[in-house]
PDB file of C-alpha atoms in Angstrom:
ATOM      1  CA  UNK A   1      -0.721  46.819   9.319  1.00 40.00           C
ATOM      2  CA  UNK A   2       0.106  43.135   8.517  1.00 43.00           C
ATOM      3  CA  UNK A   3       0.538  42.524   4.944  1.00 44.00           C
ATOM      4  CA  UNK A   4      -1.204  39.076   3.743  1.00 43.00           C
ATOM      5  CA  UNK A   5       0.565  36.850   1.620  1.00 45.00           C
ATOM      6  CA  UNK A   6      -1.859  36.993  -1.407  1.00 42.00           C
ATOM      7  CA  UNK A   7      -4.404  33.895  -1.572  1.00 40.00           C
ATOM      8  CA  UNK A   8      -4.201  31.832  -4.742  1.00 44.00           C
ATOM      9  CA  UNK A   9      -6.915  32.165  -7.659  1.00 46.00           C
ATOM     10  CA  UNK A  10      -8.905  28.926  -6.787  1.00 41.00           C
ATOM     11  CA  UNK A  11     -10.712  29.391 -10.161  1.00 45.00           C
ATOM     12  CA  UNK A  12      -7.261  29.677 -11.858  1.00 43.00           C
ATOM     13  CA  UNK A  13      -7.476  26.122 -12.652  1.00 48.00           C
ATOM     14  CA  UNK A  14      -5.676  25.398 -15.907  1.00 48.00           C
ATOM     15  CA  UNK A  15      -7.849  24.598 -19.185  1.00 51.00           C
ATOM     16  CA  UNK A  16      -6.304  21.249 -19.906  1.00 68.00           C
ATOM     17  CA  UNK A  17      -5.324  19.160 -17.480  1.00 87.00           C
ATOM     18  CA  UNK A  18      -2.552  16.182 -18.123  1.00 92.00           C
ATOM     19  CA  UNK A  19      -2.769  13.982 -15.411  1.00 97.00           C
ATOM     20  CA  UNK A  20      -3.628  10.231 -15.399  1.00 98.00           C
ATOM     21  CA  UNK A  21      -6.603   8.785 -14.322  1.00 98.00           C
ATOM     22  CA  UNK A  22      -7.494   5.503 -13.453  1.00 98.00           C
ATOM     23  CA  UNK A  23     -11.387   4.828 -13.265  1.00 98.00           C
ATOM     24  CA  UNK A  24     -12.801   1.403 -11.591  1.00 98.00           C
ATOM     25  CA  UNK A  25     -16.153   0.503 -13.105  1.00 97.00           C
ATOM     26  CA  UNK A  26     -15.759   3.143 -16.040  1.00 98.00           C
ATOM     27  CA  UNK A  27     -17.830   1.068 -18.615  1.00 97.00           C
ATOM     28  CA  UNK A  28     -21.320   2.497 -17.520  1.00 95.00           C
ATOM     29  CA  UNK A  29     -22.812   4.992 -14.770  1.00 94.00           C
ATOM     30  CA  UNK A  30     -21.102   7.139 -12.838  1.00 96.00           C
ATOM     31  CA  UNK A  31     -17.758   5.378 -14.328  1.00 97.00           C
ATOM     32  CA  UNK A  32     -18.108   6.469 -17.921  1.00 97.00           C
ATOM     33  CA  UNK A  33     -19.584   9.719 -16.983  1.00 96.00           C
ATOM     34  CA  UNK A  34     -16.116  10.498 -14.996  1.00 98.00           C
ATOM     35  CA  UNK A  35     -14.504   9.197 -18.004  1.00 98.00           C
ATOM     36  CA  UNK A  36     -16.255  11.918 -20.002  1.00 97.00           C
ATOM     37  CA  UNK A  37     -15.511  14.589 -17.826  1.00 97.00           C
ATOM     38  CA  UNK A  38     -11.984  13.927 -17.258  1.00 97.00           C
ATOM     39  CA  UNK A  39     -11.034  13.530 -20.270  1.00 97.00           C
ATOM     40  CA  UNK A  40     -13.072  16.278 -21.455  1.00 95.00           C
ATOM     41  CA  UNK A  41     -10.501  18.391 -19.203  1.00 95.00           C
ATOM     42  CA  UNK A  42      -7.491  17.034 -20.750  1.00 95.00           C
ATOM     43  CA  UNK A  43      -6.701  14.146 -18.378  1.00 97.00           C
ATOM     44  CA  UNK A  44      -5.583  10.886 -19.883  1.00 97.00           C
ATOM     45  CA  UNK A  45      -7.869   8.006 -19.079  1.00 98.00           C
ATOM     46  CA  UNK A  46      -8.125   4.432 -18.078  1.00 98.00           C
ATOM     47  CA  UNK A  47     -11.126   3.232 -18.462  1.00 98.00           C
ATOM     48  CA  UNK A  48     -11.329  -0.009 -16.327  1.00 98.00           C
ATOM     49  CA  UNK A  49     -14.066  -2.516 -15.639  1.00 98.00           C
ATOM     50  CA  UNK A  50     -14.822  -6.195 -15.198  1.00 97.00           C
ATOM     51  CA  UNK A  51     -16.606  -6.030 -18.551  1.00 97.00           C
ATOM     52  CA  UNK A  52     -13.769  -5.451 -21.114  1.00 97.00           C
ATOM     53  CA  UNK A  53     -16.393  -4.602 -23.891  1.00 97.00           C
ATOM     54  CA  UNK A  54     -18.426  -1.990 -21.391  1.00 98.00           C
ATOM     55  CA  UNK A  55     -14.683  -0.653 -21.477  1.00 98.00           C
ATOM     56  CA  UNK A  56     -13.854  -0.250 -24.937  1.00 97.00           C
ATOM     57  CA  UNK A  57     -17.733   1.136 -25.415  1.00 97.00           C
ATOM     58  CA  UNK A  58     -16.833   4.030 -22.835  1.00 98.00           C
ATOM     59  CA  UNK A  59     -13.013   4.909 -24.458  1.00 97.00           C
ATOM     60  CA  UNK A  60     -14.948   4.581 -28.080  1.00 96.00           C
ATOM     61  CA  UNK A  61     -17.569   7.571 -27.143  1.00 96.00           C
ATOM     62  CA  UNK A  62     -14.502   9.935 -25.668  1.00 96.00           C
ATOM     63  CA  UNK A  63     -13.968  11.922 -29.057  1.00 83.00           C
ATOM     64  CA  UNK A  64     -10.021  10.739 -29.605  1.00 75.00           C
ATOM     65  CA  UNK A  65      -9.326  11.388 -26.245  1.00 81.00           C
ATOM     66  CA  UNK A  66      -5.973   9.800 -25.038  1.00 92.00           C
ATOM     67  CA  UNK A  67      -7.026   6.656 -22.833  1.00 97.00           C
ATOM     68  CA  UNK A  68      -7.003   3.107 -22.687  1.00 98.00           C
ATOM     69  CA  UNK A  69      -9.693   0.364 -21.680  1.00 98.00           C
ATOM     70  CA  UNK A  70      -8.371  -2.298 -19.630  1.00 98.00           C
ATOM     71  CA  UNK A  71     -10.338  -5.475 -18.125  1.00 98.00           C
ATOM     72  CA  UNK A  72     -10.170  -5.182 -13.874  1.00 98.00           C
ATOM     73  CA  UNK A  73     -12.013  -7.250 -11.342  1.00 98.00           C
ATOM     74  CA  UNK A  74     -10.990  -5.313  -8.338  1.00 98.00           C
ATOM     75  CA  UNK A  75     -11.616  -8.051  -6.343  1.00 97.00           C
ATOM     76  CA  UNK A  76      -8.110  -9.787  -7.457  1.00 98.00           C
ATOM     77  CA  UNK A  77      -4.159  -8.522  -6.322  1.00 98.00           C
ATOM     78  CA  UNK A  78      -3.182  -9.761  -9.691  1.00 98.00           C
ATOM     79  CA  UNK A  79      -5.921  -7.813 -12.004  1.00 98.00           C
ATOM     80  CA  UNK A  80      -5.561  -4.333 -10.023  1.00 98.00           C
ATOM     81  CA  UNK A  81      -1.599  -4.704 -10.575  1.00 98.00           C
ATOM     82  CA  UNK A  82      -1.781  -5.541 -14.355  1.00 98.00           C
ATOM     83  CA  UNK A  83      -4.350  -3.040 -14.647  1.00 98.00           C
ATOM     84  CA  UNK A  84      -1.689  -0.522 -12.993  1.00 98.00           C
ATOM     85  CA  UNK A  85       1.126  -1.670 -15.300  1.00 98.00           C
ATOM     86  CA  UNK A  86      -1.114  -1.117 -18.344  1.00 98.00           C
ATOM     87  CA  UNK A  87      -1.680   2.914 -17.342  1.00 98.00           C
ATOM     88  CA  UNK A  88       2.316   3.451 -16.285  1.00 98.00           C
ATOM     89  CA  UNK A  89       3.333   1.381 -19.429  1.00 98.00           C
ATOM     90  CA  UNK A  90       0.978   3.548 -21.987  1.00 98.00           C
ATOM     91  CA  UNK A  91       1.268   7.041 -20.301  1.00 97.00           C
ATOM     92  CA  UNK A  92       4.445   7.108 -18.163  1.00 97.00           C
ATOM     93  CA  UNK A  93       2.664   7.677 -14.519  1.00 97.00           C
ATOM     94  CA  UNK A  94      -0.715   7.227 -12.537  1.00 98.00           C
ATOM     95  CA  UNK A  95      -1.862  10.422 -10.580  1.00 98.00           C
ATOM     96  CA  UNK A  96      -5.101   9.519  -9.924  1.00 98.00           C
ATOM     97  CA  UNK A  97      -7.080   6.379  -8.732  1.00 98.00           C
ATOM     98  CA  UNK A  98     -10.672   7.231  -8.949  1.00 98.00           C
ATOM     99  CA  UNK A  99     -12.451   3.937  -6.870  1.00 98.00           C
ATOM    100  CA  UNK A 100     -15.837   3.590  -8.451  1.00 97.00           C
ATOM    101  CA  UNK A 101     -16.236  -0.232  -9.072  1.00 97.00           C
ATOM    102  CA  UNK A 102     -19.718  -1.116  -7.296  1.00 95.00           C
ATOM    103  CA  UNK A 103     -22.401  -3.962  -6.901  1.00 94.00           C
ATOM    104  CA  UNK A 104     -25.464  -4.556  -4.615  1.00 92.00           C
ATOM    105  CA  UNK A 105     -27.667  -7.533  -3.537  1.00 93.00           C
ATOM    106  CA  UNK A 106     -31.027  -6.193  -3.217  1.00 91.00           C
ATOM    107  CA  UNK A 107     -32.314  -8.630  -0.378  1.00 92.00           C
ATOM    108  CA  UNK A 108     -33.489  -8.907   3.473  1.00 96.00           C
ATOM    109  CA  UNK A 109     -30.991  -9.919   5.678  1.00 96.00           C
ATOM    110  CA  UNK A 110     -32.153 -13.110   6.195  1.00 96.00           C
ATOM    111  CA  UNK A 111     -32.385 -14.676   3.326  1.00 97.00           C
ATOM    112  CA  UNK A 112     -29.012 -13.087   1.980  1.00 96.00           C
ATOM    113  CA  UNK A 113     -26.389 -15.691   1.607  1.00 97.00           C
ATOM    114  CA  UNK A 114     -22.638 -15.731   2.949  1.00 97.00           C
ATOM    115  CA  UNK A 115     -21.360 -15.591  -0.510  1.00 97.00           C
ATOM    116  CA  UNK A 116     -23.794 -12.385  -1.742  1.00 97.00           C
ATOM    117  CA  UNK A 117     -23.045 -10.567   1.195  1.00 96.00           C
ATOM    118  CA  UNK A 118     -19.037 -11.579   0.227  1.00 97.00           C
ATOM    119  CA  UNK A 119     -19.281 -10.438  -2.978  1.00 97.00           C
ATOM    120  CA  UNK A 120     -20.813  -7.213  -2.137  1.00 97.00           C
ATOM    121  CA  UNK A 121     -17.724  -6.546   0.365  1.00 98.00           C
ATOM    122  CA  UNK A 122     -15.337  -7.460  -2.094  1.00 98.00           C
ATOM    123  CA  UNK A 123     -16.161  -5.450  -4.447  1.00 98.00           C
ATOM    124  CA  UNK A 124     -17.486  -2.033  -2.569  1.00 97.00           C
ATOM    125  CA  UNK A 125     -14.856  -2.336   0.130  1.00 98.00           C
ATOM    126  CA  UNK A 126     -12.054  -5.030  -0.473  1.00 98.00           C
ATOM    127  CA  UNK A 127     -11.779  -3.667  -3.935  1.00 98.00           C
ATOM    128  CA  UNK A 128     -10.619   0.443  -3.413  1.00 98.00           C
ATOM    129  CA  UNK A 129      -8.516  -1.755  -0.808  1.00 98.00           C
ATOM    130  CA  UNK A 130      -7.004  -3.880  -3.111  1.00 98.00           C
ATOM    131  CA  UNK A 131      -6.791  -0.834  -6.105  1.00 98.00           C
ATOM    132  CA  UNK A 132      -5.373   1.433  -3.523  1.00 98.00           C
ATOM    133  CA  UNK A 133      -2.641  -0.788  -2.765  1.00 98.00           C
ATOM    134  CA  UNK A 134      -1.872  -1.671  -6.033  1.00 98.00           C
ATOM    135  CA  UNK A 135      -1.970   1.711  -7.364  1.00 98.00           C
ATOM    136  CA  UNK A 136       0.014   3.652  -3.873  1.00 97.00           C
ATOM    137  CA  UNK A 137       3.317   3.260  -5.171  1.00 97.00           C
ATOM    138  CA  UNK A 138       3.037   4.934  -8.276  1.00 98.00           C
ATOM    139  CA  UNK A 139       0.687   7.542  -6.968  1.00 98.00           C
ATOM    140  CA  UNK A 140       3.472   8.550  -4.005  1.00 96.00           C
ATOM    141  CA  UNK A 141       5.746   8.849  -6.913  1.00 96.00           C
ATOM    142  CA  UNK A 142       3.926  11.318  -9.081  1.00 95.00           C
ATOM    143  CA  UNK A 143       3.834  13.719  -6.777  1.00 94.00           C
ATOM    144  CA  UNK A 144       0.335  14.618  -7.621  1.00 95.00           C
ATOM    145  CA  UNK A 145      -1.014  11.661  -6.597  1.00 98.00           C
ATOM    146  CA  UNK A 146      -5.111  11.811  -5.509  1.00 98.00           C
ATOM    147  CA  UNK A 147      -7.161   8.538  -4.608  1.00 98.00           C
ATOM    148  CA  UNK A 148     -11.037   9.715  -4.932  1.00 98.00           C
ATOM    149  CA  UNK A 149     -13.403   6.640  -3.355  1.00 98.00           C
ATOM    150  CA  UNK A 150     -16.548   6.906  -4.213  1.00 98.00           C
ATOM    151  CA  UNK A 151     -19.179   6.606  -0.949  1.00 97.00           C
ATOM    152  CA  UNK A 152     -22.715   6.663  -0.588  1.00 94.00           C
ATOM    153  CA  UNK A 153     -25.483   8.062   0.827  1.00 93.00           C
ATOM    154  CA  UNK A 154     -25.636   4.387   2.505  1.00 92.00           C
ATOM    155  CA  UNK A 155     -22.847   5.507   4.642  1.00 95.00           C
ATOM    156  CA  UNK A 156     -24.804   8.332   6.312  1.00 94.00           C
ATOM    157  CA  UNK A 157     -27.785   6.526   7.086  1.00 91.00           C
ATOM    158  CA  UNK A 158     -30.006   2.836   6.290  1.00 90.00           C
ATOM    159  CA  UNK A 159     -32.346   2.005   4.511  1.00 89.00           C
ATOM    160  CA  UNK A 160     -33.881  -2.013   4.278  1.00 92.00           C
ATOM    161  CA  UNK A 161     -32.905  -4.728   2.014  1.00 92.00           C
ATOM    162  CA  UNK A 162     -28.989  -3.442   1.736  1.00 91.00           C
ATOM    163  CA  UNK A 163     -27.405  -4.687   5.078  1.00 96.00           C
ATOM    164  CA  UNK A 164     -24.399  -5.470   2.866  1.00 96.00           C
ATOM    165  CA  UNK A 165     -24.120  -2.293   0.585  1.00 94.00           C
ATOM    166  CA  UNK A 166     -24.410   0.052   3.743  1.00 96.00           C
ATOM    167  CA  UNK A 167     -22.110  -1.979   5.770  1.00 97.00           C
ATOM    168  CA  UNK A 168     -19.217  -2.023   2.469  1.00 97.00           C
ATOM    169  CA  UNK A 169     -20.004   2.002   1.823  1.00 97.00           C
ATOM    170  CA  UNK A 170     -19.592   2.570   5.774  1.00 97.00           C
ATOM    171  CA  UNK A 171     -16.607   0.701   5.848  1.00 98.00           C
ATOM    172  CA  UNK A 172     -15.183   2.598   2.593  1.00 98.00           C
ATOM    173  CA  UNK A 173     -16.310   6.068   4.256  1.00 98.00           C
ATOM    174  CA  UNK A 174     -14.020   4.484   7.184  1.00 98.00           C
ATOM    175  CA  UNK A 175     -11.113   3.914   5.007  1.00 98.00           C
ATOM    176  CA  UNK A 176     -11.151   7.049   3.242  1.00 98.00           C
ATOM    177  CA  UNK A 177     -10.467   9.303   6.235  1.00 98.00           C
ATOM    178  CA  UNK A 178      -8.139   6.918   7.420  1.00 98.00           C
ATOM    179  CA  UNK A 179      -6.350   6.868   4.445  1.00 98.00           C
ATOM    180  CA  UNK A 180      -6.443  10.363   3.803  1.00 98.00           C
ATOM    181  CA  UNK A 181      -4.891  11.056   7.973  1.00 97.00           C
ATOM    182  CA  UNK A 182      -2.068   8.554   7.120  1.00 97.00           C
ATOM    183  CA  UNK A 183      -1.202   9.793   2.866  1.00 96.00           C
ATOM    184  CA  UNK A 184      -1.017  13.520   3.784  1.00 95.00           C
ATOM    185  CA  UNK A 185       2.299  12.351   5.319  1.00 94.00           C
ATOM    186  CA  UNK A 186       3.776  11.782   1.910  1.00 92.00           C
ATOM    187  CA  UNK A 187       1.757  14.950  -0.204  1.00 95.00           C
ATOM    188  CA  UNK A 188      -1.211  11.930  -1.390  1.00 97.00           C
ATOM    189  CA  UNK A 189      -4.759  13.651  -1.327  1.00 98.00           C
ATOM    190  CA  UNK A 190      -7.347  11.303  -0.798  1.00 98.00           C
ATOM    191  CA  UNK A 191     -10.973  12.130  -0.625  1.00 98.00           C
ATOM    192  CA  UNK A 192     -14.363  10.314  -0.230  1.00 98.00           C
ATOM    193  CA  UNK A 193     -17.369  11.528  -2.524  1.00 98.00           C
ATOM    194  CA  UNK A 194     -20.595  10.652  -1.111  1.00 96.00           C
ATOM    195  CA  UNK A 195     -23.331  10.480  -3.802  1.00 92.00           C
ATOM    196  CA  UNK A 196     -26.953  10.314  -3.979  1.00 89.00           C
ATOM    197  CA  UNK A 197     -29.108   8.646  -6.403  1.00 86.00           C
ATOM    198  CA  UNK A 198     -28.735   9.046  -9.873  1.00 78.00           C
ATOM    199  CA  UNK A 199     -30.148   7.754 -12.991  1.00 83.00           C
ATOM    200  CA  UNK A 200     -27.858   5.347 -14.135  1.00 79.00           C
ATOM    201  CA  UNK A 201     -28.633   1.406 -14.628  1.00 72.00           C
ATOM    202  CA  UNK A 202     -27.432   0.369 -10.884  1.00 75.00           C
ATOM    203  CA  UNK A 203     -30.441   1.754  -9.832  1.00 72.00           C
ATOM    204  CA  UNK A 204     -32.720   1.863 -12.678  1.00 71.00           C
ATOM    205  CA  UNK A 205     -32.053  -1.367 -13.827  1.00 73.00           C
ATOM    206  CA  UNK A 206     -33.550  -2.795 -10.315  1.00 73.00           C
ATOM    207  CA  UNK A 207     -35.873  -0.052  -9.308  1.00 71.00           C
ATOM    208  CA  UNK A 208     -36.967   1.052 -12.715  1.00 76.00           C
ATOM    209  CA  UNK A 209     -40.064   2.950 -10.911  1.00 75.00           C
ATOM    210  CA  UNK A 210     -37.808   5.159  -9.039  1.00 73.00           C
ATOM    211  CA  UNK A 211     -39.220   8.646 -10.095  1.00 68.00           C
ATOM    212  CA  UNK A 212     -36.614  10.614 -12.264  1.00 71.00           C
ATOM    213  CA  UNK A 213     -37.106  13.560 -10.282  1.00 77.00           C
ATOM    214  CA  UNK A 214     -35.164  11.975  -7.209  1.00 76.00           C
ATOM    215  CA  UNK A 215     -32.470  11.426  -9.196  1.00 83.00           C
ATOM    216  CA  UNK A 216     -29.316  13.190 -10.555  1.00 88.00           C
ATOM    217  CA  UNK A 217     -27.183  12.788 -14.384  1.00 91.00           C
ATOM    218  CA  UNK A 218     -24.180  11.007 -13.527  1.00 93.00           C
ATOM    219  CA  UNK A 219     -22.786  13.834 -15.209  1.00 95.00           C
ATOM    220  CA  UNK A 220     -23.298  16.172 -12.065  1.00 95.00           C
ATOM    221  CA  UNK A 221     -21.470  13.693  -9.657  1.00 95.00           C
ATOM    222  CA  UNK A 222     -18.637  13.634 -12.286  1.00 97.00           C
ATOM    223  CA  UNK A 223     -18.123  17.157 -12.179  1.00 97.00           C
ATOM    224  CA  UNK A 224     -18.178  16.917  -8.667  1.00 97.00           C
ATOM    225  CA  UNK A 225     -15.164  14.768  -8.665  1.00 98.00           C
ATOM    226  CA  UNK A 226     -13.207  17.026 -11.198  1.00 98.00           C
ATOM    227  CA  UNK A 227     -14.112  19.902  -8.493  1.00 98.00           C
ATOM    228  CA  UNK A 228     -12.018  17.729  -5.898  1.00 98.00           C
ATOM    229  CA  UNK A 229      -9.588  17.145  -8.478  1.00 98.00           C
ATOM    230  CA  UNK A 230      -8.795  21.031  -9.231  1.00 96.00           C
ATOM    231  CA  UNK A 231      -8.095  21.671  -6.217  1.00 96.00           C
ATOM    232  CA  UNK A 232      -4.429  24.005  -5.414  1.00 95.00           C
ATOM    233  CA  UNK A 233      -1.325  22.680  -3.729  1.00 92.00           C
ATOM    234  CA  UNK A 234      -1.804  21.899  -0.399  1.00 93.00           C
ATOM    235  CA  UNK A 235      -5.116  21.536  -0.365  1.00 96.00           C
ATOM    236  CA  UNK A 236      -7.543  18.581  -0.064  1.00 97.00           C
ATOM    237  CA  UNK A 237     -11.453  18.325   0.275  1.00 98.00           C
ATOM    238  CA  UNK A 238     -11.332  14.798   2.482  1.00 98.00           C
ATOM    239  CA  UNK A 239     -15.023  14.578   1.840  1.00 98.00           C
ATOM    240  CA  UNK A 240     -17.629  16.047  -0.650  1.00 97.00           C
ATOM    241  CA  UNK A 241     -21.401  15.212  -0.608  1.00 96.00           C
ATOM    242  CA  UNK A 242     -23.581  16.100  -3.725  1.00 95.00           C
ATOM    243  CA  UNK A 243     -27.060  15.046  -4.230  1.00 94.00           C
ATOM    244  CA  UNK A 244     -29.763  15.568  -6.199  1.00 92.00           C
ATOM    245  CA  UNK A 245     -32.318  18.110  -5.042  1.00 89.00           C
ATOM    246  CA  UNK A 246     -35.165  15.956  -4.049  1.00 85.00           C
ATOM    247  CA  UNK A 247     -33.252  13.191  -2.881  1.00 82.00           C
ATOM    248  CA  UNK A 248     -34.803  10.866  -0.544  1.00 71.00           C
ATOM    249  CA  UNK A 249     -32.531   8.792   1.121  1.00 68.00           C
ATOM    250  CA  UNK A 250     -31.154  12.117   2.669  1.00 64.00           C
ATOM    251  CA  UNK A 251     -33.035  14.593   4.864  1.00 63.00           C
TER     252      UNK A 251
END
């Protein structure tokens, strides 16, 4: 009889967790809820968003957590890099990159301008881009390193009025795996979380009939992520799809 090597205790996940985390669009939404979460575990956040004050709202409600709000318009070389420097510089290291940072133009195609459908590339797909560069040396370095890009159910399938938001979270699914065949190489985990709907205010705020019911906490997505996150050596979960039960922009 062959004697198995015995399989690691995937629940044996430790009860604090030290690791650095760097959150795009943390001030609100799915953002601040991974802020909670994660720090909630023990990890040591960075709370980053175009909206300094959004920021510093997010780091004030994580009960004396260790992290730091920083402003970042992922959009810019020079922002994602300072915003990089400011983690290493407060906590020593950057392990994980969680790309979160999103926007929409609710519009028909035709009457969408050049520069909205720009913007909403720049940010949903030029921006984990831009981060991910930024943030690769440090994350190689760690040895821990874990890049978590957060998709959409608008890369499975269309809906009308968001040429430009399925075409950026397509293009970020895209990237992901990509990234994820090419970092394995150098022990980097990277992996895409595709969401559904949940109540937060980038869809409540424009579609503030959407019924409740169709739509998740932010919190449950979050937890989703640490999931990802607790994974054991050698092991990565490239993609992970969580949805609320009665969503409706998937079957």
């Amino acid at each position: 009889m062959t004697t198995l090597e015995r399989v690691p205790d995937l629940d044996s996940a430790p009860a604090t967790d030290d690791r650095v985390a760097l959150i795009t669009g943390g001030g609100s939404g799915l953002g601040r809820a991974t802020a909670e979460v994660l720090a909630a575990a023990g990890l040591r956040v960075v709370v980053a968003d175009v909206r300094r004050e959004a920021a510093d709202e997010t780091v004030a409600g994580l009960d004396g957590s260790d992290a730091l709000a920083v402003t970042l318009d992922v959009r810019d070389a020079a922002s994602a890099a300072t915003a990089v420097r400011a983690a290493v510089d407060r906590f020593g290291t950057l392990d994980v990159l969680v790309n979160n940072a999103g926007t929409d133009v609710t519009k028909a195609f035709d009457e969408m301008s050049a520069d909205e459908w720009g913007r909403v590339i720049d940010v949903n797909l030029r921006g984990p881009m831009t981060m991910t560069q930024a943030a690769l040396p440090v994350l190689r370095d760690s040895g821990r390193g874990h890049v978590v890009n957060i998709v959409s159910t608008a890369a499975k399938r269309a809906w009308t009025e968001a040429s430009a938001y399925h075409a950026s979270k397509w293009g970020l699914l895209g990237f992901s795996h990509s990234l994820h065949a090419e970092a394995r190489r150098y022990g980097l985990r990277v992996t895409a979380v595709v969401c559904g709907g949940m109540r937060t205010p980038f869809i409540l705020d424009r579609f503030p009939d959407t019924p409740l019911e169709n739509l998740m906490d932010p919190h449950a997505a979050a937890r989703a992520i640490r999931f990802v996150l607790d994974q054991p050596d050698g092991v990565v979960i490239p993609e992970l799809m969580v949805l609320p039960l009665n969503e409706t922009s998937w079957p």
